[in-house]
Amino acid sequence: MSDIKFSLPGKDGFEVDWPVTLQVPEDGGTFTQVEVSARFVMLPQNDIGTMSELFTDGGQVKLLKRVVKELRGIGGADGKPIDWAMDADTVLGWGFMKRGLLTAFTAAMQGHMEKN
């Protein structure tokens, strides 16, 4: 009988569905908290890039385009669900969207649940 409780994933990582909390700005300097979800590819830390790259806007966008596979619960201006593959640039053009996705992905990579 094996004592193995967990096997490390291969170099291509694995995918997880993860909650994403968005802080959507409102009039008067307040925010509405919106819960959506994303499907992320979890990769080994050394495949993500250097920390200095992640502190740049371009590095963050590059990372999210690589690790987000699907985004659920978000509609476009036309009211139809967005297609991440087609609409990633539009989504990531909104700072609160990028921040919510980065926060959720970081929580998943570091092994802790985001507090809602």
Short mmCIF file of the N, C-alpha and C atoms (twelve columns), coordinates in Angstrom:
data_MODEL
# 
_entry.id   MODEL 
# 
loop_
_atom_site.group_PDB 
_atom_site.id 
_atom_site.type_symbol 
_atom_site.label_atom_id 
_atom_site.label_alt_id 
_atom_site.label_comp_id 
_atom_site.label_asym_id 
_atom_site.label_seq_id 
_atom_site.Cartn_x 
_atom_site.Cartn_y 
_atom_site.Cartn_z 
_atom_site.pdbx_PDB_model_num 
ATOM 1   N N  . MET A 1   0.842   -1.177 0.000   1 
ATOM 2   C CA . MET A 1   0.000   0.000  0.000   1 
ATOM 3   C C  . MET A 1   0.890   1.243  0.000   1 
ATOM 4   N N  . SER A 2   0.523   2.226  -0.806  1 
ATOM 5   C CA . SER A 2   1.321   3.440  -0.953  1 
ATOM 6   C C  . SER A 2   0.931   4.498  0.082   1 
ATOM 7   N N  . ASP A 3   1.929   5.255  0.521   1 
ATOM 8   C CA . ASP A 3   1.687   6.372  1.438   1 
ATOM 9   C C  . ASP A 3   1.529   7.692  0.688   1 
ATOM 10  N N  . ILE A 4   1.515   7.636  -0.638  1 
ATOM 11  C CA . ILE A 4   1.423   8.856  -1.448  1 
ATOM 12  C C  . ILE A 4   0.009   9.424  -1.348  1 
ATOM 13  N N  . LYS A 5   -0.088  10.685 -0.948  1 
ATOM 14  C CA . LYS A 5   -1.370  11.379 -0.823  1 
ATOM 15  C C  . LYS A 5   -1.616  12.336 -1.980  1 
ATOM 16  N N  . PHE A 6   -0.545  12.710 -2.669  1 
ATOM 17  C CA . PHE A 6   -0.638  13.690 -3.750  1 
ATOM 18  C C  . PHE A 6   0.506   13.447 -4.713  1 
ATOM 19  N N  . SER A 7   0.225   13.521 -5.999  1 
ATOM 20  C CA . SER A 7   1.264   13.401 -7.016  1 
ATOM 21  C C  . SER A 7   1.446   14.747 -7.698  1 
ATOM 22  N N  . LEU A 8   2.674   15.187 -7.820  1 
ATOM 23  C CA . LEU A 8   2.946   16.454 -8.484  1 
ATOM 24  C C  . LEU A 8   2.468   16.408 -9.929  1 
ATOM 25  N N  . PRO A 9   1.876   17.498 -10.404 1 
ATOM 26  C CA . PRO A 9   1.448   17.544 -11.802 1 
ATOM 27  C C  . PRO A 9   2.648   17.569 -12.734 1 
ATOM 28  N N  . GLY A 10  2.409   17.280 -13.992 1 
ATOM 29  C CA . GLY A 10  3.457   17.358 -15.003 1 
ATOM 30  C C  . GLY A 10  3.807   18.796 -15.324 1 
ATOM 31  N N  . LYS A 11  4.739   18.990 -16.237 1 
ATOM 32  C CA . LYS A 11  5.235   20.329 -16.563 1 
ATOM 33  C C  . LYS A 11  4.180   21.225 -17.187 1 
ATOM 34  N N  . ASP A 12  3.100   20.634 -17.715 1 
ATOM 35  C CA . ASP A 12  2.032   21.437 -18.320 1 
ATOM 36  C C  . ASP A 12  1.041   21.944 -17.287 1 
ATOM 37  N N  . GLY A 13  1.230   21.571 -16.021 1 
ATOM 38  C CA . GLY A 13  0.370   22.042 -14.952 1 
ATOM 39  C C  . GLY A 13  -0.976  21.337 -14.945 1 
ATOM 40  N N  . PHE A 14  -1.959  21.985 -14.335 1 
ATOM 41  C CA . PHE A 14  -3.312  21.453 -14.270 1 
ATOM 42  C C  . PHE A 14  -4.274  22.628 -14.185 1 
ATOM 43  N N  . GLU A 15  -5.545  22.387 -14.472 1 
ATOM 44  C CA . GLU A 15  -6.534  23.460 -14.479 1 
ATOM 45  C C  . GLU A 15  -7.442  23.378 -13.263 1 
ATOM 46  N N  . VAL A 16  -7.848  24.553 -12.765 1 
ATOM 47  C CA . VAL A 16  -8.774  24.645 -11.638 1 
ATOM 48  C C  . VAL A 16  -9.802  25.746 -11.906 1 
ATOM 49  N N  . ASP A 17  -11.021 25.518 -11.430 1 
ATOM 50  C CA . ASP A 17  -12.028 26.574 -11.387 1 
ATOM 51  C C  . ASP A 17  -11.825 27.297 -10.070 1 
ATOM 52  N N  . TRP A 18  -11.824 28.634 -10.103 1 
ATOM 53  C CA . TRP A 18  -11.505 29.393 -8.907  1 
ATOM 54  C C  . TRP A 18  -12.388 30.636 -8.825  1 
ATOM 55  N N  . PRO A 19  -12.847 30.989 -7.618  1 
ATOM 56  C CA . PRO A 19  -13.663 32.204 -7.481  1 
ATOM 57  C C  . PRO A 19  -12.823 33.461 -7.685  1 
ATOM 58  N N  . VAL A 20  -13.450 34.463 -8.285  1 
ATOM 59  C CA . VAL A 20  -12.808 35.756 -8.519  1 
ATOM 60  C C  . VAL A 20  -13.732 36.829 -7.951  1 
ATOM 61  N N  . THR A 21  -13.198 37.673 -7.091  1 
ATOM 62  C CA . THR A 21  -13.969 38.775 -6.525  1 
ATOM 63  C C  . THR A 21  -13.541 40.064 -7.208  1 
ATOM 64  N N  . LEU A 22  -14.509 40.743 -7.795  1 
ATOM 65  C CA . LEU A 22  -14.256 42.021 -8.458  1 
ATOM 66  C C  . LEU A 22  -14.774 43.153 -7.573  1 
ATOM 67  N N  . GLN A 23  -14.005 44.209 -7.460  1 
ATOM 68  C CA . GLN A 23  -14.429 45.425 -6.759  1 
ATOM 69  C C  . GLN A 23  -14.785 46.438 -7.840  1 
ATOM 70  N N  . VAL A 24  -16.073 46.495 -8.200  1 
ATOM 71  C CA . VAL A 24  -16.531 47.354 -9.290  1 
ATOM 72  C C  . VAL A 24  -16.846 48.741 -8.725  1 
ATOM 73  N N  . PRO A 25  -16.201 49.792 -9.270  1 
ATOM 74  C CA . PRO A 25  -16.411 51.134 -8.734  1 
ATOM 75  C C  . PRO A 25  -17.831 51.648 -8.977  1 
ATOM 76  N N  . GLU A 26  -18.309 52.413 -8.001  1 
ATOM 77  C CA . GLU A 26  -19.648 53.013 -8.050  1 
ATOM 78  C C  . GLU A 26  -19.521 54.514 -7.793  1 
ATOM 79  N N  . ASP A 27  -20.591 55.250 -8.080  1 
ATOM 80  C CA . ASP A 27  -20.632 56.671 -7.754  1 
ATOM 81  C C  . ASP A 27  -20.412 56.866 -6.255  1 
ATOM 82  N N  . GLY A 28  -19.789 57.966 -5.917  1 
ATOM 83  C CA . GLY A 28  -19.613 58.304 -4.510  1 
ATOM 84  C C  . GLY A 28  -18.397 57.679 -3.858  1 
ATOM 85  N N  . GLY A 29  -17.530 57.036 -4.645  1 
ATOM 86  C CA . GLY A 29  -16.311 56.464 -4.080  1 
ATOM 87  C C  . GLY A 29  -16.497 55.133 -3.380  1 
ATOM 88  N N  . THR A 30  -17.527 54.387 -3.776  1 
ATOM 89  C CA . THR A 30  -17.751 53.074 -3.189  1 
ATOM 90  C C  . THR A 30  -17.560 51.998 -4.253  1 
ATOM 91  N N  . PHE A 31  -17.618 50.769 -3.806  1 
ATOM 92  C CA . PHE A 31  -17.452 49.633 -4.702  1 
ATOM 93  C C  . PHE A 31  -18.577 48.637 -4.473  1 
ATOM 94  N N  . THR A 32  -18.943 47.940 -5.522  1 
ATOM 95  C CA . THR A 32  -19.835 46.796 -5.414  1 
ATOM 96  C C  . THR A 32  -18.982 45.556 -5.604  1 
ATOM 97  N N  . GLN A 33  -19.103 44.617 -4.699  1 
ATOM 98  C CA . GLN A 33  -18.353 43.373 -4.792  1 
ATOM 99  C C  . GLN A 33  -19.139 42.401 -5.669  1 
ATOM 100 N N  . VAL A 34  -18.507 41.918 -6.730  1 
ATOM 101 C CA . VAL A 34  -19.137 41.001 -7.675  1 
ATOM 102 C C  . VAL A 34  -18.338 39.706 -7.701  1 
ATOM 103 N N  . GLU A 35  -19.027 38.587 -7.537  1 
ATOM 104 C CA . GLU A 35  -18.376 37.268 -7.551  1 
ATOM 105 C C  . GLU A 35  -18.566 36.622 -8.927  1 
ATOM 106 N N  . VAL A 36  -17.461 36.279 -9.573  1 
ATOM 107 C CA . VAL A 36  -17.470 35.543 -10.836 1 
ATOM 108 C C  . VAL A 36  -16.504 34.370 -10.660 1 
ATOM 109 N N  . SER A 37  -16.218 33.649 -11.719 1 
ATOM 110 C CA . SER A 37  -15.238 32.567 -11.609 1 
ATOM 111 C C  . SER A 37  -14.389 32.492 -12.865 1 
ATOM 112 N N  . ALA A 38  -13.221 31.914 -12.695 1 
ATOM 113 C CA . ALA A 38  -12.287 31.737 -13.805 1 
ATOM 114 C C  . ALA A 38  -11.738 30.325 -13.771 1 
ATOM 115 N N  . ARG A 39  -11.332 29.862 -14.923 1 
ATOM 116 C CA . ARG A 39  -10.606 28.598 -15.020 1 
ATOM 117 C C  . ARG A 39  -9.156  28.972 -15.286 1 
ATOM 118 N N  . PHE A 40  -8.285  28.619 -14.330 1 
ATOM 119 C CA . PHE A 40  -6.860  28.942 -14.416 1 
ATOM 120 C C  . PHE A 40  -6.046  27.694 -14.697 1 
ATOM 121 N N  . VAL A 41  -4.937  27.882 -15.396 1 
ATOM 122 C CA . VAL A 41  -3.922  26.842 -15.515 1 
ATOM 123 C C  . VAL A 41  -2.908  27.109 -14.420 1 
ATOM 124 N N  . MET A 42  -2.720  26.128 -13.552 1 
ATOM 125 C CA . MET A 42  -1.729  26.230 -12.495 1 
ATOM 126 C C  . MET A 42  -0.411  25.696 -13.046 1 
ATOM 127 N N  . LEU A 43  0.621   26.516 -12.988 1 
ATOM 128 C CA . LEU A 43  1.926   26.164 -13.544 1 
ATOM 129 C C  . LEU A 43  2.983   26.203 -12.449 1 
ATOM 130 N N  . PRO A 44  4.082   25.497 -12.653 1 
ATOM 131 C CA . PRO A 44  5.179   25.616 -11.699 1 
ATOM 132 C C  . PRO A 44  5.651   27.073 -11.625 1 
ATOM 133 N N  . GLN A 45  6.026   27.510 -10.446 1 
ATOM 134 C CA . GLN A 45  6.426   28.903 -10.225 1 
ATOM 135 C C  . GLN A 45  7.500   29.356 -11.211 1 
ATOM 136 N N  . ASN A 46  8.450   28.483 -11.504 1 
ATOM 137 C CA . ASN A 46  9.554   28.888 -12.396 1 
ATOM 138 C C  . ASN A 46  9.097   29.040 -13.847 1 
ATOM 139 N N  . ASP A 47  7.873   28.634 -14.188 1 
ATOM 140 C CA . ASP A 47  7.343   28.832 -15.540 1 
ATOM 141 C C  . ASP A 47  6.524   30.114 -15.662 1 
ATOM 142 N N  . ILE A 48  6.313   30.795 -14.571 1 
ATOM 143 C CA . ILE A 48  5.450   31.978 -14.595 1 
ATOM 144 C C  . ILE A 48  6.220   33.227 -14.990 1 
ATOM 145 N N  . GLY A 49  7.455   33.324 -14.624 1 
ATOM 146 C CA . GLY A 49  8.248   34.510 -14.929 1 
ATOM 147 C C  . GLY A 49  8.866   35.052 -13.655 1 
ATOM 148 N N  . THR A 50  9.682   36.041 -13.837 1 
ATOM 149 C CA . THR A 50  10.336  36.637 -12.673 1 
ATOM 150 C C  . THR A 50  9.393   37.604 -11.976 1 
ATOM 151 N N  . MET A 51  9.631   37.847 -10.712 1 
ATOM 152 C CA . MET A 51  8.792   38.767 -9.952  1 
ATOM 153 C C  . MET A 51  8.832   40.170 -10.559 1 
ATOM 154 N N  . SER A 52  9.988   40.582 -11.062 1 
ATOM 155 C CA . SER A 52  10.082  41.926 -11.640 1 
ATOM 156 C C  . SER A 52  9.168   42.073 -12.853 1 
ATOM 157 N N  . GLU A 53  9.008   41.004 -13.631 1 
ATOM 158 C CA . GLU A 53  8.095   41.037 -14.775 1 
ATOM 159 C C  . GLU A 53  6.649   41.204 -14.319 1 
ATOM 160 N N  . LEU A 54  6.314   40.591 -13.185 1 
ATOM 161 C CA . LEU A 54  4.938   40.629 -12.710 1 
ATOM 162 C C  . LEU A 54  4.550   41.974 -12.126 1 
ATOM 163 N N  . PHE A 55  5.542   42.839 -11.866 1 
ATOM 164 C CA . PHE A 55  5.238   44.169 -11.345 1 
ATOM 165 C C  . PHE A 55  4.987   45.174 -12.469 1 
ATOM 166 N N  . THR A 56  5.117   44.741 -13.711 1 
ATOM 167 C CA . THR A 56  4.831   45.628 -14.836 1 
ATOM 168 C C  . THR A 56  3.445   45.305 -15.384 1 
ATOM 169 N N  . ASP A 57  2.798   46.310 -15.934 1 
ATOM 170 C CA . ASP A 57  1.471   46.113 -16.515 1 
ATOM 171 C C  . ASP A 57  1.525   45.083 -17.644 1 
ATOM 172 N N  . GLY A 58  2.534   45.203 -18.498 1 
ATOM 173 C CA . GLY A 58  2.664   44.260 -19.610 1 
ATOM 174 C C  . GLY A 58  2.912   42.838 -19.144 1 
ATOM 175 N N  . GLY A 59  3.696   42.673 -18.076 1 
ATOM 176 C CA . GLY A 59  3.958   41.339 -17.541 1 
ATOM 177 C C  . GLY A 59  2.714   40.710 -16.943 1 
ATOM 178 N N  . GLN A 60  1.895   41.525 -16.279 1 
ATOM 179 C CA . GLN A 60  0.650   41.018 -15.689 1 
ATOM 180 C C  . GLN A 60  -0.327  40.585 -16.773 1 
ATOM 181 N N  . VAL A 61  -0.459  41.394 -17.813 1 
ATOM 182 C CA . VAL A 61  -1.364  41.046 -18.917 1 
ATOM 183 C C  . VAL A 61  -0.888  39.774 -19.602 1 
ATOM 184 N N  . LYS A 62  0.409   39.676 -19.844 1 
ATOM 185 C CA . LYS A 62  0.976   38.479 -20.476 1 
ATOM 186 C C  . LYS A 62  0.687   37.243 -19.628 1 
ATOM 187 N N  . LEU A 63  0.884   37.346 -18.311 1 
ATOM 188 C CA . LEU A 63  0.614   36.227 -17.417 1 
ATOM 189 C C  . LEU A 63  -0.853  35.824 -17.474 1 
ATOM 190 N N  . LEU A 64  -1.759  36.793 -17.336 1 
ATOM 191 C CA . LEU A 64  -3.186  36.459 -17.318 1 
ATOM 192 C C  . LEU A 64  -3.645  35.866 -18.643 1 
ATOM 193 N N  . LYS A 65  -3.122  36.348 -19.746 1 
ATOM 194 C CA . LYS A 65  -3.490  35.762 -21.044 1 
ATOM 195 C C  . LYS A 65  -3.021  34.308 -21.126 1 
ATOM 196 N N  . ARG A 66  -1.957  33.999 -20.430 1 
ATOM 197 C CA . ARG A 66  -1.428  32.630 -20.444 1 
ATOM 198 C C  . ARG A 66  -2.191  31.695 -19.504 1 
ATOM 199 N N  . VAL A 67  -2.585  32.188 -18.328 1 
ATOM 200 C CA . VAL A 67  -3.133  31.286 -17.314 1 
ATOM 201 C C  . VAL A 67  -4.660  31.261 -17.234 1 
ATOM 202 N N  . VAL A 68  -5.343  32.297 -17.725 1 
ATOM 203 C CA . VAL A 68  -6.814  32.272 -17.711 1 
ATOM 204 C C  . VAL A 68  -7.282  31.538 -18.962 1 
ATOM 205 N N  . LYS A 69  -8.082  30.521 -18.764 1 
ATOM 206 C CA . LYS A 69  -8.614  29.748 -19.892 1 
ATOM 207 C C  . LYS A 69  -10.081 30.064 -20.158 1 
ATOM 208 N N  . GLU A 70  -10.777 30.493 -19.109 1 
ATOM 209 C CA . GLU A 70  -12.200 30.797 -19.246 1 
ATOM 210 C C  . GLU A 70  -12.584 31.743 -18.116 1 
ATOM 211 N N  . LEU A 71  -13.525 32.627 -18.395 1 
ATOM 212 C CA . LEU A 71  -14.040 33.551 -17.394 1 
ATOM 213 C C  . LEU A 71  -15.560 33.470 -17.442 1 
ATOM 214 N N  . ARG A 72  -16.183 33.166 -16.309 1 
ATOM 215 C CA . ARG A 72  -17.635 32.982 -16.254 1 
ATOM 216 C C  . ARG A 72  -18.279 34.051 -15.383 1 
ATOM 217 N N  . GLY A 73  -19.453 34.487 -15.815 1 
ATOM 218 C CA . GLY A 73  -20.215 35.452 -15.033 1 
ATOM 219 C C  . GLY A 73  -20.045 36.884 -15.505 1 
ATOM 220 N N  . ILE A 74  -19.351 37.100 -16.607 1 
ATOM 221 C CA . ILE A 74  -19.104 38.437 -17.135 1 
ATOM 222 C C  . ILE A 74  -19.749 38.546 -18.514 1 
ATOM 223 N N  . GLY A 75  -20.501 39.621 -18.714 1 
ATOM 224 C CA . GLY A 75  -21.096 39.894 -20.025 1 
ATOM 225 C C  . GLY A 75  -20.419 41.083 -20.667 1 
ATOM 226 N N  . GLY A 76  -20.489 41.132 -21.970 1 
ATOM 227 C CA . GLY A 76  -19.956 42.275 -22.702 1 
ATOM 228 C C  . GLY A 76  -20.957 43.419 -22.715 1 
ATOM 229 N N  . ALA A 77  -20.614 44.490 -23.412 1 
ATOM 230 C CA . ALA A 77  -21.510 45.643 -23.519 1 
ATOM 231 C C  . ALA A 77  -22.836 45.255 -24.163 1 
ATOM 232 N N  . ASP A 78  -22.826 44.183 -24.956 1 
ATOM 233 C CA . ASP A 78  -24.046 43.716 -25.618 1 
ATOM 234 C C  . ASP A 78  -24.893 42.804 -24.725 1 
ATOM 235 N N  . GLY A 79  -24.404 42.546 -23.488 1 
ATOM 236 C CA . GLY A 79  -25.153 41.700 -22.561 1 
ATOM 237 C C  . GLY A 79  -24.933 40.213 -22.751 1 
ATOM 238 N N  . LYS A 80  -24.156 39.823 -23.740 1 
ATOM 239 C CA . LYS A 80  -23.870 38.405 -23.985 1 
ATOM 240 C C  . LYS A 80  -22.615 38.000 -23.222 1 
ATOM 241 N N  . PRO A 81  -22.532 36.729 -22.801 1 
ATOM 242 C CA . PRO A 81  -21.325 36.280 -22.093 1 
ATOM 243 C C  . PRO A 81  -20.075 36.517 -22.933 1 
ATOM 244 N N  . ILE A 82  -19.013 36.929 -22.269 1 
ATOM 245 C CA . ILE A 82  -17.771 37.161 -23.009 1 
ATOM 246 C C  . ILE A 82  -17.112 35.829 -23.356 1 
ATOM 247 N N  . ASP A 83  -16.350 35.863 -24.403 1 
ATOM 248 C CA . ASP A 83  -15.515 34.732 -24.819 1 
ATOM 249 C C  . ASP A 83  -14.076 35.160 -24.534 1 
ATOM 250 N N  . TRP A 84  -13.475 34.556 -23.487 1 
ATOM 251 C CA . TRP A 84  -12.137 34.973 -23.065 1 
ATOM 252 C C  . TRP A 84  -11.155 34.999 -24.225 1 
ATOM 253 N N  . ALA A 85  -11.190 33.994 -25.079 1 
ATOM 254 C CA . ALA A 85  -10.230 33.912 -26.187 1 
ATOM 255 C C  . ALA A 85  -10.351 35.132 -27.111 1 
ATOM 256 N N  . MET A 86  -11.556 35.643 -27.264 1 
ATOM 257 C CA . MET A 86  -11.785 36.774 -28.158 1 
ATOM 258 C C  . MET A 86  -11.720 38.128 -27.436 1 
ATOM 259 N N  . ASP A 87  -12.060 38.145 -26.142 1 
ATOM 260 C CA . ASP A 87  -12.257 39.402 -25.430 1 
ATOM 261 C C  . ASP A 87  -11.237 39.683 -24.330 1 
ATOM 262 N N  . ALA A 88  -10.149 38.924 -24.258 1 
ATOM 263 C CA . ALA A 88  -9.175  39.099 -23.164 1 
ATOM 264 C C  . ALA A 88  -8.631  40.521 -23.120 1 
ATOM 265 N N  . ASP A 89  -8.290  41.104 -24.250 1 
ATOM 266 C CA . ASP A 89  -7.732  42.459 -24.252 1 
ATOM 267 C C  . ASP A 89  -8.734  43.471 -23.702 1 
ATOM 268 N N  . THR A 90  -10.007 43.319 -24.078 1 
ATOM 269 C CA . THR A 90  -11.043 44.221 -23.579 1 
ATOM 270 C C  . THR A 90  -11.203 44.072 -22.074 1 
ATOM 271 N N  . VAL A 91  -11.281 42.838 -21.595 1 
ATOM 272 C CA . VAL A 91  -11.434 42.584 -20.158 1 
ATOM 273 C C  . VAL A 91  -10.257 43.158 -19.384 1 
ATOM 274 N N  . LEU A 92  -9.044  42.886 -19.847 1 
ATOM 275 C CA . LEU A 92  -7.848  43.312 -19.124 1 
ATOM 276 C C  . LEU A 92  -7.574  44.808 -19.245 1 
ATOM 277 N N  . GLY A 93  -8.324  45.485 -20.110 1 
ATOM 278 C CA . GLY A 93  -8.234  46.934 -20.207 1 
ATOM 279 C C  . GLY A 93  -8.866  47.634 -19.009 1 
ATOM 280 N N  . TRP A 94  -9.671  46.900 -18.245 1 
ATOM 281 C CA . TRP A 94  -10.301 47.439 -17.042 1 
ATOM 282 C C  . TRP A 94  -9.452  47.047 -15.840 1 
ATOM 283 N N  . GLY A 95  -8.919  48.042 -15.129 1 
ATOM 284 C CA . GLY A 95  -8.025  47.788 -14.003 1 
ATOM 285 C C  . GLY A 95  -8.625  46.902 -12.929 1 
ATOM 286 N N  . PHE A 96  -9.903  47.101 -12.611 1 
ATOM 287 C CA . PHE A 96  -10.513 46.291 -11.552 1 
ATOM 288 C C  . PHE A 96  -10.663 44.838 -11.982 1 
ATOM 289 N N  . MET A 97  -10.802 44.589 -13.280 1 
ATOM 290 C CA . MET A 97  -10.864 43.206 -13.771 1 
ATOM 291 C C  . MET A 97  -9.496  42.544 -13.637 1 
ATOM 292 N N  . LYS A 98  -8.475  43.264 -14.076 1 
ATOM 293 C CA . LYS A 98  -7.113  42.715 -13.999 1 
ATOM 294 C C  . LYS A 98  -6.730  42.444 -12.547 1 
ATOM 295 N N  . ARG A 99  -7.052  43.380 -11.662 1 
ATOM 296 C CA . ARG A 99  -6.710  43.204 -10.243 1 
ATOM 297 C C  . ARG A 99  -7.428  41.989 -9.655  1 
ATOM 298 N N  . GLY A 100 -8.721  41.834 -9.950  1 
ATOM 299 C CA . GLY A 100 -9.475  40.693 -9.422  1 
ATOM 300 C C  . GLY A 100 -8.908  39.370 -9.897  1 
ATOM 301 N N  . LEU A 101 -8.567  39.291 -11.180 1 
ATOM 302 C CA . LEU A 101 -8.003  38.056 -11.724 1 
ATOM 303 C C  . LEU A 101 -6.628  37.764 -11.130 1 
ATOM 304 N N  . LEU A 102 -5.788  38.786 -11.018 1 
ATOM 305 C CA . LEU A 102 -4.455  38.583 -10.424 1 
ATOM 306 C C  . LEU A 102 -4.552  38.140 -8.972  1 
ATOM 307 N N  . THR A 103 -5.455  38.752 -8.216  1 
ATOM 308 C CA . THR A 103 -5.623  38.393 -6.807  1 
ATOM 309 C C  . THR A 103 -6.069  36.940 -6.676  1 
ATOM 310 N N  . ALA A 104 -7.028  36.544 -7.494  1 
ATOM 311 C CA . ALA A 104 -7.536  35.167 -7.432  1 
ATOM 312 C C  . ALA A 104 -6.461  34.164 -7.855  1 
ATOM 313 N N  . PHE A 105 -5.748  34.454 -8.940  1 
ATOM 314 C CA . PHE A 105 -4.715  33.536 -9.409  1 
ATOM 315 C C  . PHE A 105 -3.599  33.404 -8.372  1 
ATOM 316 N N  . THR A 106 -3.195  34.526 -7.780  1 
ATOM 317 C CA . THR A 106 -2.151  34.503 -6.757  1 
ATOM 318 C C  . THR A 106 -2.585  33.661 -5.556  1 
ATOM 319 N N  . ALA A 107 -3.845  33.824 -5.140  1 
ATOM 320 C CA . ALA A 107 -4.348  33.030 -4.015  1 
ATOM 321 C C  . ALA A 107 -4.296  31.542 -4.334  1 
ATOM 322 N N  . ALA A 108 -4.694  31.173 -5.537  1 
ATOM 323 C CA . ALA A 108 -4.670  29.762 -5.931  1 
ATOM 324 C C  . ALA A 108 -3.231  29.234 -5.959  1 
ATOM 325 N N  . MET A 109 -2.313  30.008 -6.508  1 
ATOM 326 C CA . MET A 109 -0.919  29.571 -6.607  1 
ATOM 327 C C  . MET A 109 -0.260  29.444 -5.238  1 
ATOM 328 N N  . GLN A 110 -0.654  30.303 -4.309  1 
ATOM 329 C CA . GLN A 110 -0.033  30.287 -2.987  1 
ATOM 330 C C  . GLN A 110 -0.730  29.340 -2.024  1 
ATOM 331 N N  . GLY A 111 -1.814  28.739 -2.471  1 
ATOM 332 C CA . GLY A 111 -2.469  27.731 -1.645  1 
ATOM 333 C C  . GLY A 111 -3.368  28.266 -0.562  1 
ATOM 334 N N  . HIS A 112 -4.020  29.413 -0.809  1 
ATOM 335 C CA . HIS A 112 -4.989  29.882 0.171   1 
ATOM 336 C C  . HIS A 112 -6.209  30.464 -0.547  1 
ATOM 337 N N  . MET A 113 -7.342  30.347 0.115   1 
ATOM 338 C CA . MET A 113 -8.600  30.803 -0.438  1 
ATOM 339 C C  . MET A 113 -8.742  32.298 -0.228  1 
ATOM 340 N N  . GLU A 114 -9.233  32.981 -1.239  1 
ATOM 341 C CA . GLU A 114 -9.510  34.408 -1.129  1 
ATOM 342 C C  . GLU A 114 -10.638 34.627 -0.142  1 
ATOM 343 N N  . LYS A 115 -10.506 35.631 0.710   1 
ATOM 344 C CA . LYS A 115 -11.582 35.942 1.657   1 
ATOM 345 C C  . LYS A 115 -12.625 36.770 0.944   1 
ATOM 346 N N  . ASN A 116 -13.867 36.333 1.039   1 
ATOM 347 C CA . ASN A 116 -14.958 37.071 0.378   1 
ATOM 348 C C  . ASN A 116 -15.679 37.939 1.372   1 
# 
